[in-house]
Short mmCIF file of C-alpha atoms in Angstrom, two decimals:
data_model
loop_
_atom_site.label_atom_id
_atom_site.label_comp_id
_atom_site.label_asym_id
_atom_site.label_seq_id
_atom_site.Cartn_x
_atom_site.Cartn_y
_atom_site.Cartn_z
CA UNK A 7 3.63 13.03 20.20
CA UNK A 8 5.59 10.98 22.79
CA UNK A 9 7.63 8.19 21.26
CA UNK A 10 8.66 5.32 23.60
CA UNK A 11 11.21 4.10 21.00
CA UNK A 12 12.97 7.44 21.05
CA UNK A 13 12.87 7.59 24.86
CA UNK A 14 14.47 4.20 25.17
CA UNK A 15 17.03 4.90 22.45
CA UNK A 16 18.16 8.06 24.23
CA UNK A 17 18.47 6.15 27.50
CA UNK A 18 20.54 3.43 25.87
CA UNK A 19 22.73 6.01 24.18
CA UNK A 20 23.35 7.67 27.54
CA UNK A 21 24.22 4.28 29.19
CA UNK A 22 26.61 3.49 26.25
CA UNK A 23 28.33 6.89 26.61
CA UNK A 24 28.78 6.36 30.35
CA UNK A 25 30.37 3.06 29.43
CA UNK A 26 32.82 4.83 27.18
CA UNK A 27 31.11 3.65 23.93
CA UNK A 28 29.73 6.86 22.54
CA UNK A 29 30.07 5.65 18.92
CA UNK A 30 27.88 2.58 19.52
CA UNK A 31 24.79 4.72 19.85
CA UNK A 32 24.31 4.73 16.05
CA UNK A 33 23.83 0.99 16.22
CA UNK A 34 20.90 1.03 18.62
CA UNK A 35 17.92 -1.01 17.41
CA UNK A 36 14.76 -1.61 19.29
CA UNK A 37 11.97 -3.96 18.52
CA UNK A 38 8.96 -5.50 20.17
CA UNK A 39 9.63 -9.07 21.35
CA UNK A 40 7.50 -11.77 19.65
CA UNK A 41 6.59 -13.02 23.09
CA UNK A 42 5.10 -10.78 25.68
CA UNK A 43 6.91 -12.63 28.53
CA UNK A 44 10.12 -11.21 27.08
CA UNK A 45 9.02 -7.67 27.86
CA UNK A 46 7.63 -4.73 25.95
CA UNK A 47 10.71 -3.80 24.01
CA UNK A 48 14.09 -5.39 23.31
CA UNK A 49 17.53 -4.31 21.99
CA UNK A 50 20.63 -6.25 20.85
CA UNK A 51 22.93 -3.21 21.08
CA UNK A 52 25.13 -4.96 23.71
CA UNK A 53 25.89 -7.68 21.14
CA UNK A 54 26.65 -5.23 18.31
CA UNK A 55 28.71 -2.87 20.52
CA UNK A 56 30.68 -5.54 22.42
CA UNK A 57 32.53 -6.78 19.24
CA UNK A 58 33.95 -3.30 18.43
CA UNK A 59 34.90 -2.70 22.08
CA UNK A 60 36.47 -6.15 22.46
CA UNK A 61 34.17 -6.95 25.39
CA UNK A 62 31.99 -9.88 26.24
CA UNK A 63 28.36 -9.09 25.18
CA UNK A 64 26.80 -10.54 28.28
CA UNK A 65 29.18 -8.52 30.60
CA UNK A 66 28.39 -5.33 28.66
CA UNK A 67 24.68 -6.03 28.72
CA UNK A 68 24.96 -6.37 32.54
CA UNK A 69 26.68 -3.05 32.80
CA UNK A 70 24.12 -1.25 30.64
CA UNK A 71 21.28 -2.82 32.66
CA UNK A 72 22.79 -1.62 35.87
CA UNK A 73 23.21 1.91 34.61
CA UNK A 74 19.68 2.01 33.23
CA UNK A 75 18.24 0.57 36.53
CA UNK A 76 20.18 3.14 38.53
CA UNK A 77 18.49 5.96 36.65
CA UNK A 78 15.42 4.29 35.03
CA UNK A 79 13.91 6.19 32.04
CA UNK A 80 10.38 7.35 32.29
CA UNK A 81 7.80 4.43 32.10
CA UNK A 82 10.53 1.75 32.57
CA UNK A 83 9.64 -0.74 35.24
CA UNK A 84 12.61 -3.11 34.80
CA UNK A 85 15.51 -3.84 32.53
CA UNK A 86 16.63 -7.49 32.13
CA UNK A 87 19.39 -9.32 30.42
CA UNK A 88 18.48 -12.35 28.36
CA UNK A 89 20.38 -14.88 26.35
CA UNK A 90 23.86 -13.92 25.09
CA UNK A 91 23.19 -10.19 25.88
CA UNK A 92 19.78 -9.02 24.86
CA UNK A 93 18.41 -6.15 26.89
CA UNK A 94 14.61 -6.47 27.54
CA UNK A 95 12.58 -3.53 28.86
CA UNK A 96 9.43 -4.00 30.89
CA UNK A 97 7.24 -0.93 30.99
CA UNK A 98 4.65 0.54 33.25
CA UNK A 99 1.20 0.81 31.65
CA UNK A 100 1.64 4.58 31.86
CA UNK A 101 3.26 4.67 28.35
CA UNK A 102 0.06 3.21 26.97
CA UNK A 103 -2.00 5.90 28.62
CA UNK A 104 0.21 8.46 26.83
CA UNK A 105 -0.59 6.58 23.54
CA UNK A 106 -4.30 6.95 24.20
CA UNK A 107 -3.86 10.70 24.65
CA UNK A 108 -1.74 10.92 21.54
CA UNK A 109 -4.35 9.18 19.35
CA UNK A 110 -7.32 11.17 20.41
CA UNK A 111 -5.44 14.53 20.50
CA UNK A 112 -3.99 14.06 16.95
CA UNK A 113 -7.20 12.44 15.65
CA UNK A 114 -7.82 10.96 12.18
CA UNK A 115 -6.00 13.78 10.44
CA UNK A 116 -2.85 13.95 12.59
CA UNK A 117 -2.13 10.50 14.13
CA UNK A 118 0.18 8.16 12.29
CA UNK A 119 1.16 10.76 9.70
CA UNK A 120 5.01 10.53 9.36
CA UNK A 121 6.56 13.35 7.33
CA UNK A 122 8.59 11.40 4.85
CA UNK A 123 8.00 12.85 1.41
CA UNK A 124 8.39 16.50 2.37
CA UNK A 125 6.37 17.69 -0.62
CA UNK A 126 8.25 15.57 -3.25
CA UNK A 127 6.09 14.95 -6.38
CA UNK A 128 5.53 11.33 -7.03
CA UNK A 129 3.53 9.84 -9.90
CA UNK A 130 1.92 6.36 -9.38
CA UNK A 131 0.95 4.72 -12.71
CA UNK A 132 -1.15 1.66 -12.24
CA UNK A 133 -3.62 -0.68 -13.93
CA UNK A 134 -2.89 0.66 -17.51
CA UNK A 135 -4.68 -2.40 -19.03
CA UNK A 136 -5.35 -2.42 -22.71
CA UNK A 137 -8.88 -0.97 -23.31
CA UNK A 138 -9.83 -4.03 -25.30
CA UNK A 139 -12.15 -5.42 -22.67
CA UNK A 140 -13.31 -5.01 -19.05
CA UNK A 141 -10.75 -5.02 -16.21
CA UNK A 142 -10.32 -8.58 -14.89
CA UNK A 143 -9.60 -9.64 -11.35
CA UNK A 144 -5.82 -9.59 -11.74
CA UNK A 145 -5.77 -6.04 -12.92
CA UNK A 146 -8.32 -5.21 -10.11
CA UNK A 147 -5.86 -6.58 -7.49
CA UNK A 148 -3.01 -4.34 -8.85
CA UNK A 149 -5.42 -1.40 -9.04
CA UNK A 150 -6.13 -1.76 -5.25
CA UNK A 151 -2.41 -2.04 -4.64
CA UNK A 152 -1.51 1.10 -6.67
CA UNK A 153 -4.31 3.15 -5.09
CA UNK A 154 -3.36 2.03 -1.50
CA UNK A 155 0.36 2.86 -2.19
CA UNK A 156 -0.82 6.28 -3.47
CA UNK A 157 -2.89 6.92 -0.32
CA UNK A 158 0.00 5.93 1.89
CA UNK A 159 2.38 8.26 -0.01
CA UNK A 160 -0.20 11.10 0.35
CA UNK A 161 -0.52 10.60 4.10
CA UNK A 162 3.30 10.55 4.51
CA UNK A 163 3.91 13.92 2.77
CA UNK A 164 4.23 13.31 -0.93
CA UNK A 165 2.29 15.15 -3.63
CA UNK A 166 0.74 12.22 -5.41
CA UNK A 167 -0.49 12.07 -8.94
CA UNK A 168 -2.40 8.88 -10.04
CA UNK A 169 -2.17 7.99 -13.68
CA UNK A 170 -3.71 5.38 -15.97
CA UNK A 171 -1.68 4.86 -19.16
CA UNK A 172 -4.14 4.15 -21.92
CA UNK A 173 -2.75 1.63 -24.46
CA UNK A 174 -5.02 2.95 -27.26
CA UNK A 175 -2.74 2.07 -30.19
CA UNK A 176 -0.88 -0.87 -31.65
CA UNK A 177 -1.78 -4.35 -32.84
CA UNK A 178 -4.37 -5.10 -30.13
CA UNK A 179 -6.41 -2.04 -30.96
CA UNK A 180 -6.29 -2.93 -34.66
CA UNK A 181 -7.38 -6.50 -33.81
CA UNK A 182 -10.30 -5.10 -31.73
CA UNK A 183 -11.26 -2.94 -34.73
CA UNK A 184 -11.05 -5.99 -37.09
CA UNK A 185 -13.26 -7.96 -34.64
CA UNK A 186 -15.85 -5.14 -34.52
CA UNK A 187 -15.97 -4.95 -38.33
CA UNK A 188 -16.23 -8.71 -38.68
CA UNK A 189 -19.11 -8.88 -36.23
CA UNK A 190 -20.91 -6.04 -37.93
CA UNK A 191 -20.57 -7.76 -41.29
CA UNK A 192 -21.54 -11.16 -39.93
CA UNK A 193 -18.17 -12.54 -40.96
CA UNK A 194 -15.78 -14.85 -39.18
CA UNK A 195 -13.52 -13.27 -36.59
CA UNK A 196 -9.87 -12.75 -37.54
CA UNK A 197 -7.35 -15.03 -36.12
CA UNK A 198 -6.89 -14.23 -32.40
CA UNK A 199 -9.86 -11.91 -32.52
CA UNK A 200 -12.10 -10.83 -29.70
CA UNK A 201 -15.17 -13.01 -29.41
CA UNK A 202 -16.61 -11.95 -26.07
CA UNK A 203 -20.28 -10.91 -26.02
CA UNK A 204 -19.45 -7.23 -25.44
CA UNK A 205 -17.77 -7.10 -28.88
CA UNK A 206 -21.14 -8.14 -30.49
CA UNK A 207 -22.91 -5.32 -28.73
CA UNK A 208 -20.27 -2.76 -29.73
CA UNK A 209 -20.41 -3.97 -33.33
CA UNK A 210 -24.14 -3.36 -33.43
CA UNK A 211 -23.58 0.21 -32.27
CA UNK A 212 -20.71 1.04 -34.51
CA UNK A 213 -21.59 3.30 -37.52
CA UNK A 214 -18.21 4.32 -38.68
CA UNK A 215 -16.12 3.46 -41.79
CA UNK A 216 -14.62 -0.05 -42.40
CA UNK A 217 -11.21 1.04 -41.03
CA UNK A 218 -9.68 -1.23 -38.36
CA UNK A 219 -7.81 1.63 -36.54
CA UNK A 220 -10.87 3.91 -36.43
CA UNK A 221 -13.18 1.12 -35.34
CA UNK A 222 -10.67 -0.12 -32.78
CA UNK A 223 -10.25 3.32 -31.22
CA UNK A 224 -13.93 3.86 -31.23
CA UNK A 225 -14.51 0.63 -29.39
CA UNK A 226 -11.63 1.35 -27.02
CA UNK A 227 -13.14 4.72 -25.96
CA UNK A 228 -16.38 2.89 -25.03
CA UNK A 229 -14.60 0.18 -23.13
CA UNK A 230 -12.54 2.76 -21.40
CA UNK A 231 -15.78 4.37 -20.17
CA UNK A 232 -16.72 1.01 -18.73
CA UNK A 233 -13.29 0.66 -17.11
CA UNK A 234 -13.80 4.03 -15.45
CA UNK A 235 -17.09 2.80 -13.98
CA UNK A 236 -15.33 -0.37 -12.78
CA UNK A 237 -12.72 1.70 -11.03
CA UNK A 238 -15.35 4.02 -9.47
CA UNK A 239 -17.11 1.03 -8.09
CA UNK A 240 -13.96 0.09 -5.97
CA UNK A 241 -13.27 3.62 -5.00
CA UNK A 242 -10.38 4.30 -7.25
CA UNK A 243 -10.00 7.51 -9.25
CA UNK A 244 -7.15 8.83 -11.42
CA UNK A 245 -5.84 12.36 -11.79
CA UNK A 246 -5.12 11.66 -15.54
CA UNK A 247 -5.80 9.06 -18.25
CA UNK A 248 -2.66 9.39 -20.46
CA UNK A 249 -3.03 8.36 -24.04
CA UNK A 250 -0.34 6.27 -25.61
CA UNK A 251 -1.62 7.37 -29.06
CA UNK A 252 -0.90 10.97 -27.96
CA UNK A 253 2.77 10.15 -27.79
CA UNK A 254 3.04 7.97 -30.91
CA UNK A 255 1.16 10.46 -33.11
CA UNK A 256 3.21 13.49 -31.91
CA UNK A 257 6.89 14.16 -32.36
CA UNK A 258 7.55 12.97 -28.76
CA UNK A 259 9.25 9.63 -29.73
CA UNK A 260 11.42 11.22 -32.42
CA UNK A 261 12.34 14.11 -29.95
CA UNK A 262 13.30 11.62 -27.37
CA UNK A 263 15.57 9.70 -29.73
CA UNK A 264 17.21 12.97 -30.79
CA UNK A 265 17.70 13.84 -27.16
CA UNK A 266 19.45 10.52 -26.61
CA UNK A 267 21.41 10.94 -29.83
CA UNK A 268 22.72 14.37 -28.53
CA UNK A 269 24.00 12.45 -25.45
CA UNK A 270 26.01 10.17 -27.77
CA UNK A 271 24.01 7.06 -26.94
CA UNK A 272 22.23 6.41 -30.27
CA UNK A 273 23.65 4.81 -33.37
CA UNK A 274 22.47 3.42 -36.77
CA UNK A 275 23.19 -0.06 -37.86
CA UNK A 276 21.58 -2.33 -40.43
CA UNK A 277 18.94 0.33 -41.17
CA UNK A 278 17.79 0.35 -37.62
CA UNK A 279 18.25 2.86 -34.74
CA UNK A 280 19.88 1.54 -31.58
CA UNK A 281 20.34 2.72 -28.00
CA UNK A 282 23.48 1.84 -26.01
CA UNK A 283 22.07 0.51 -22.73
CA UNK A 284 24.73 -1.76 -21.47
CA UNK A 285 26.60 0.92 -19.69
CA UNK A 286 23.52 1.67 -17.67
CA UNK A 287 22.99 -1.80 -16.16
CA UNK A 288 21.08 -3.50 -18.94
CA UNK A 289 22.27 -7.03 -19.49
CA UNK A 290 22.04 -6.39 -23.21
CA UNK A 291 24.57 -3.96 -24.80
CA UNK A 292 22.03 -2.16 -27.01
CA UNK A 293 18.34 -2.10 -27.69
CA UNK A 294 16.38 -1.26 -30.84
CA UNK A 295 14.52 2.12 -30.86
CA UNK A 296 13.36 2.07 -34.45
CA UNK A 297 13.23 -0.99 -36.71
CA UNK A 298 14.58 -1.10 -40.19
CA UNK A 299 10.99 -0.71 -41.53
CA UNK A 300 10.66 2.58 -39.76
CA UNK A 301 8.42 1.42 -36.89
CA UNK A 302 9.28 2.48 -33.40
CA UNK A 303 9.65 -0.20 -30.74
CA UNK A 304 7.67 -0.47 -27.49
CA UNK A 305 10.85 0.75 -25.69
CA UNK A 306 11.06 3.98 -27.75
CA UNK A 307 7.51 4.86 -26.87
CA UNK A 308 8.02 3.92 -23.22
CA UNK A 309 11.17 6.16 -23.00
CA UNK A 310 9.14 9.04 -24.59
CA UNK A 311 6.46 8.53 -22.02
CA UNK A 312 9.03 8.49 -19.13
CA UNK A 313 10.90 11.48 -20.53
CA UNK A 314 7.52 13.23 -20.34
CA UNK A 315 7.13 12.09 -16.68
CA UNK A 316 10.58 13.08 -15.48
CA UNK A 317 11.92 15.82 -17.74
CA UNK A 318 8.71 17.62 -18.92
CA UNK A 319 6.19 17.22 -16.14
CA UNK A 320 8.96 17.12 -13.55
CA UNK A 321 7.97 14.30 -11.19
CA UNK A 322 10.65 13.63 -8.58
CA UNK A 323 9.74 9.96 -8.41
CA UNK A 324 7.69 7.54 -10.59
CA UNK A 325 6.20 4.19 -9.39
CA UNK A 326 4.85 1.89 -12.11
CA UNK A 327 2.61 -1.07 -11.08
CA UNK A 328 2.86 -3.70 -13.75
CA UNK A 329 1.81 -7.30 -14.24
CA UNK A 330 4.44 -9.96 -13.98
CA UNK A 331 4.31 -10.53 -17.73
CA UNK A 332 6.16 -7.14 -18.07
CA UNK A 333 9.10 -8.33 -16.09
CA UNK A 334 11.39 -8.59 -19.12
CA UNK A 335 10.91 -4.85 -19.81
CA UNK A 336 12.16 -3.57 -16.43
CA UNK A 337 15.93 -3.74 -17.09
CA UNK A 338 15.75 -1.97 -20.45
CA UNK A 339 13.45 0.73 -19.09
CA UNK A 340 15.60 1.40 -16.14
CA UNK A 341 18.65 1.58 -18.34
CA UNK A 342 16.83 3.84 -20.77
CA UNK A 343 15.76 6.20 -17.95
CA UNK A 344 19.39 6.42 -16.84
CA UNK A 345 20.32 7.14 -20.43
CA UNK A 346 17.94 10.14 -20.28
CA UNK A 347 20.07 11.49 -17.39
CA UNK A 348 17.55 10.49 -14.68
CA UNK A 349 18.84 8.72 -11.62
CA UNK A 350 17.38 5.19 -12.13
CA UNK A 351 16.47 4.84 -8.46
CA UNK A 352 13.83 7.53 -9.05
CA UNK A 353 11.99 4.90 -11.13
CA UNK A 354 10.30 2.01 -9.21
CA UNK A 355 8.62 -0.85 -10.87
CA UNK A 356 6.33 -3.09 -8.85
CA UNK A 357 5.26 -6.33 -10.44
CA UNK A 358 1.93 -8.03 -9.46
CA UNK A 359 1.77 -11.79 -9.55
CA UNK A 360 -0.98 -14.21 -10.72
CA UNK A 361 -4.36 -14.30 -8.94
CA UNK A 362 -6.37 -17.60 -9.00
CA UNK A 363 -9.62 -18.81 -7.43
CA UNK A 364 -9.86 -21.70 -4.97
CA UNK A 365 -13.47 -22.37 -4.85
CA UNK A 366 -16.90 -20.99 -5.81
CA UNK A 367 -18.38 -19.40 -8.86
CA UNK A 368 -18.83 -15.66 -9.27
CA UNK A 369 -20.96 -15.47 -12.38
CA UNK A 370 -21.89 -17.27 -15.56
CA UNK A 371 -18.57 -16.16 -16.97
CA UNK A 372 -16.48 -17.64 -14.05
CA UNK A 373 -13.20 -19.15 -15.02
CA UNK A 374 -9.53 -18.30 -15.13
CA UNK A 375 -10.17 -14.73 -16.31
CA UNK A 376 -13.01 -13.19 -14.33
CA UNK A 377 -14.20 -9.69 -14.88
CA UNK A 378 -13.67 -7.37 -11.85
CA UNK A 379 -17.34 -6.21 -11.85
CA UNK A 380 -18.48 -9.84 -11.53
CA UNK A 381 -16.36 -10.25 -8.41
CA UNK A 382 -17.51 -6.89 -6.97
CA UNK A 383 -21.15 -7.70 -7.61
CA UNK A 384 -20.49 -11.04 -5.79
CA UNK A 385 -18.68 -10.00 -2.67
CA UNK A 386 -18.80 -6.18 -2.65
CA UNK A 387 -16.20 -3.45 -3.27
CA UNK A 388 -14.86 -3.36 0.26
CA UNK A 389 -14.35 -7.16 0.40
CA UNK A 390 -12.57 -6.95 -2.91
CA UNK A 391 -10.37 -4.04 -1.74
CA UNK A 392 -9.30 -5.66 1.53
CA UNK A 393 -8.97 -9.12 0.11
CA UNK A 394 -6.62 -7.81 -2.62
CA UNK A 395 -4.36 -6.23 0.00
CA UNK A 396 -3.99 -9.23 2.41
CA UNK A 397 -0.80 -10.49 0.69
CA UNK A 398 2.31 -8.90 -0.84
CA UNK A 399 1.83 -8.02 -4.45
CA UNK A 400 4.96 -10.06 -5.41
CA UNK A 401 3.37 -13.30 -4.13
CA UNK A 402 0.86 -15.30 -6.23
CA UNK A 403 -2.55 -15.22 -4.41
CA UNK A 404 -5.32 -17.79 -4.28
CA UNK A 405 -8.74 -16.44 -3.35
CA UNK A 406 -11.25 -18.59 -1.46
CA UNK A 407 -14.56 -16.91 -2.05
CA UNK A 408 -16.44 -19.20 0.27
CA UNK A 409 -14.45 -17.75 3.27
CA UNK A 410 -14.95 -14.17 2.02
CA UNK A 411 -18.64 -14.59 1.87
CA UNK A 412 -18.88 -16.03 5.42
CA UNK A 413 -20.05 -13.67 8.07
CA UNK A 414 -17.51 -14.86 10.54
CA UNK A 415 -13.93 -14.58 11.57
CA UNK A 416 -13.05 -16.58 8.52
CA UNK A 417 -13.87 -13.50 6.48
CA UNK A 418 -11.18 -10.83 7.05
CA UNK A 419 -13.50 -8.12 5.74
CA UNK A 420 -16.56 -8.96 7.78
CA UNK A 421 -14.38 -9.31 10.95
CA UNK A 422 -12.75 -5.93 10.49
CA UNK A 423 -15.91 -4.05 9.55
CA UNK A 424 -17.89 -5.59 12.36
CA UNK A 425 -15.37 -4.13 14.83
CA UNK A 426 -15.98 -0.65 13.50
CA UNK A 427 -19.78 -1.23 13.53
CA UNK A 428 -19.50 -2.24 17.20
CA UNK A 429 -17.79 0.96 17.98
CA UNK A 430 -20.61 2.90 16.21
CA UNK A 431 -23.18 0.80 18.20
CA UNK A 432 -21.43 1.77 21.49
CA UNK A 433 -21.74 5.36 20.48
CA UNK A 434 -25.45 5.03 19.71
CA UNK A 435 -26.16 3.26 22.91
CA UNK A 436 -24.24 5.95 24.95
CA UNK A 437 -26.30 8.66 23.27
CA UNK A 438 -29.48 6.76 24.02
CA UNK A 439 -28.58 6.57 27.69
CA UNK A 440 -27.46 10.18 27.78
CA UNK A 441 -23.83 9.31 28.55
CA UNK A 442 -21.34 11.90 27.14
CA UNK A 443 -17.60 11.57 27.21
CA UNK A 444 -15.96 13.98 29.65
CA UNK A 445 -12.81 15.96 28.50
CA UNK A 446 -9.76 13.85 28.39
CA UNK A 447 -8.11 15.90 31.11
CA UNK A 448 -10.88 14.75 33.52
CA UNK A 449 -10.42 11.03 32.73
CA UNK A 450 -8.51 8.59 34.97
CA UNK A 451 -6.75 6.55 32.34
CA UNK A 452 -5.05 4.43 35.04
CA UNK A 453 -8.32 2.56 35.41
CA UNK A 454 -7.53 0.83 32.09
CA UNK A 455 -5.73 -2.16 33.52
CA UNK A 456 -7.42 -5.19 31.85
CA UNK A 457 -5.17 -6.99 29.41
CA UNK A 458 -7.76 -6.59 26.67
CA UNK A 459 -7.72 -2.89 27.15
CA UNK A 460 -4.02 -2.65 27.14
CA UNK A 461 -3.83 -4.89 23.98
CA UNK A 462 -5.92 -2.28 22.01
CA UNK A 463 -3.62 0.45 23.15
CA UNK A 464 -0.53 -1.64 22.15
CA UNK A 465 -1.97 -2.00 18.68
CA UNK A 466 -2.65 1.67 18.41
CA UNK A 467 0.84 2.44 19.53
CA UNK A 468 2.20 0.45 16.53
CA UNK A 469 0.23 2.35 13.81
CA UNK A 470 2.64 5.26 13.15
CA UNK A 471 5.42 2.68 12.60
CA UNK A 472 3.29 0.43 10.51
CA UNK A 473 2.16 3.34 8.25
CA UNK A 474 5.80 4.38 7.86
CA UNK A 475 7.03 0.91 6.98
CA UNK A 476 4.14 0.19 4.64
CA UNK A 477 4.86 3.48 2.84
CA UNK A 478 8.63 3.06 2.64
CA UNK A 479 8.44 -0.53 1.42
CA UNK A 480 5.35 0.03 -0.73
CA UNK A 481 3.75 -2.80 1.21
CA UNK A 482 0.09 -1.89 2.09
CA UNK A 483 -0.50 -5.58 3.00
CA UNK A 484 1.40 -4.73 6.25
CA UNK A 485 -1.32 -2.23 7.10
CA UNK A 486 -3.99 -4.88 6.33
CA UNK A 487 -2.25 -7.13 8.83
CA UNK A 488 -2.34 -4.41 11.41
CA UNK A 489 -6.04 -3.63 10.86
CA UNK A 490 -6.94 -7.31 11.26
CA UNK A 491 -4.93 -7.49 14.54
CA UNK A 492 -6.71 -4.39 15.94
CA UNK A 493 -9.99 -5.95 15.02
CA UNK A 494 -9.06 -9.12 16.88
CA UNK A 495 -8.01 -7.27 19.93
CA UNK A 496 -11.03 -4.93 19.84
CA UNK A 497 -13.46 -7.84 19.58
CA UNK A 498 -11.68 -9.38 22.64
CA UNK A 499 -12.07 -6.10 24.52
CA UNK A 500 -15.76 -5.85 23.45
CA UNK A 501 -16.59 -9.35 24.83
CA UNK A 502 -14.60 -9.04 28.12
CA UNK A 503 -14.79 -5.37 29.10
CA UNK A 504 -18.26 -3.93 29.12
CA UNK A 505 -18.29 -0.26 28.35
CA UNK A 506 -21.80 0.77 29.39
CA UNK A 507 -22.62 -1.92 32.02
CA UNK A 508 -24.68 -0.71 34.95
CA UNK A 509 -22.24 -2.16 37.42
CA UNK A 510 -19.35 -0.11 36.02
CA UNK A 511 -18.19 2.82 37.98
CA UNK A 512 -18.77 6.03 36.01
CA UNK A 513 -15.01 6.68 35.96
CA UNK A 514 -14.29 3.31 34.33
CA UNK A 515 -17.04 3.87 31.73
CA UNK A 516 -15.46 7.28 30.82
CA UNK A 517 -12.04 5.76 30.44
CA UNK A 518 -13.40 2.95 28.23
CA UNK A 519 -15.41 5.39 26.11
CA UNK A 520 -12.20 7.18 25.30
CA UNK A 521 -10.46 3.86 24.55
CA UNK A 522 -13.28 3.08 22.12
CA UNK A 523 -12.84 6.44 20.46
CA UNK A 524 -9.09 5.83 20.10
CA UNK A 525 -9.89 2.48 18.44
CA UNK A 526 -12.35 4.23 16.08
CA UNK A 527 -9.64 6.68 15.02
CA UNK A 528 -7.20 3.82 14.39
CA UNK A 529 -9.75 1.95 12.22
CA UNK A 530 -10.70 4.99 10.30
CA UNK A 531 -7.04 5.70 9.42
CA UNK A 532 -6.15 2.12 8.56
CA UNK A 533 -9.37 1.40 6.55
CA UNK A 534 -9.18 4.78 4.81
CA UNK A 535 -5.60 4.04 3.67
CA UNK A 536 -6.74 0.68 2.30
CA UNK A 537 -9.75 2.24 0.47
CA UNK A 538 -12.28 0.23 2.56
CA UNK A 539 -15.45 1.83 4.03
CA UNK A 540 -15.90 1.97 7.82
CA UNK A 541 -19.67 1.05 8.31
CA UNK A 542 -21.71 2.36 11.14
CA UNK A 543 -23.75 -0.87 11.10
CA UNK A 544 -23.67 -4.35 9.61
#
């Protein structure tokens, strides 16, 4: 695939070498100017290179411009110097025609597929909510995020494993069991017990003994089945559902502590077992692994789990998606992983912030904590998925449901899906009229000169870079921004550039049909990575 950035970088490197500044080539940076009147691409290399060469930036920029103008790279129409020494490139439309060919030749499976992971095994653990009730909207937001990150990693060359860590043990499970037993007996709930309607239904079905642990795990299994259904409804599936109880009831925790003890990092004091974490970047010098009463701490279980991830199952990288309420655990876990002998950078923890509602009711249970299935029943799974990926996960989000429900540009979901539906509609109309696309080699792409047409191609040219950045930064919201921009530009093209109009020359119709196909490929890639359906009609 042709890469205009590489072409311009090579040309700049050659000009720098001719100016006696070979070493400055490593500092070449190219970006798209925020304003189109500043050109198609811009570089500040004259400013960065001039300081090391003890030259004036503007004079160096003038020299580089003259050298590039004397032997202009392919597609370059003009090179201009702006401000203190920026180099702005204006390109012929021919570079966008190559983008069109690249997109349709590579197709959905090949375009915008940077090879970054090179087969590295990565585990993405996300959601992992306690199975003491249905998934709420906040967990649903982080579920969309984790799944989108996994999709991006998969497209960029990683072997991805999606995992749900089932917190099926501990005090909350016992409290759930006590709530079930109290409901069954017609007694008052225990302090802090679960009083939601679903508990009453579970209590009526429970036929086991009066044991809070057994009752709690029985209820958790049924709730987990409901959670699986909630995840299925928003197109999220896991490769494994890993039980916390399986760790705590095996020798895994004790084995992990012994492993750390052999590394000289564990000591006994005041009847408790401690881990030296200060030397691994933890602000606290040591952390308790086992209390004086013999109970293991949460950290001990978490380290056993992560020892299993890295040292037993052999994942090269682990990404945990947690709620912001777990922020205090990050430092100790990272230090503990380092104590296990694992490079701490191989563990990433992404923290999701609070989600709140601006207006509108979703169900009779609407309030601060809304069940995910209520939201999905209200606005649909696609709206929920795209809406949850509009903003960065580390920013609190406020959801305006009235805008989401609107069938207009105000609704990001409707606006994007309508663009794809229009593409499908053009295809149906072409088939109805008996118009078939000719082979790309027979198409005159130079007929695509309207600014609306070129804007669609500019968006498509950015997709490989957007996918790469979204993957590297674990930032699927950047892909959402791109999809929305492509939708905006395609709607503009749809209104101003008729594809099948009777007054169109046949050659222009053919060129525009290929442009429409390229846009379809772009939408299919982008929406697929976001876990959003691409509908044929609306």
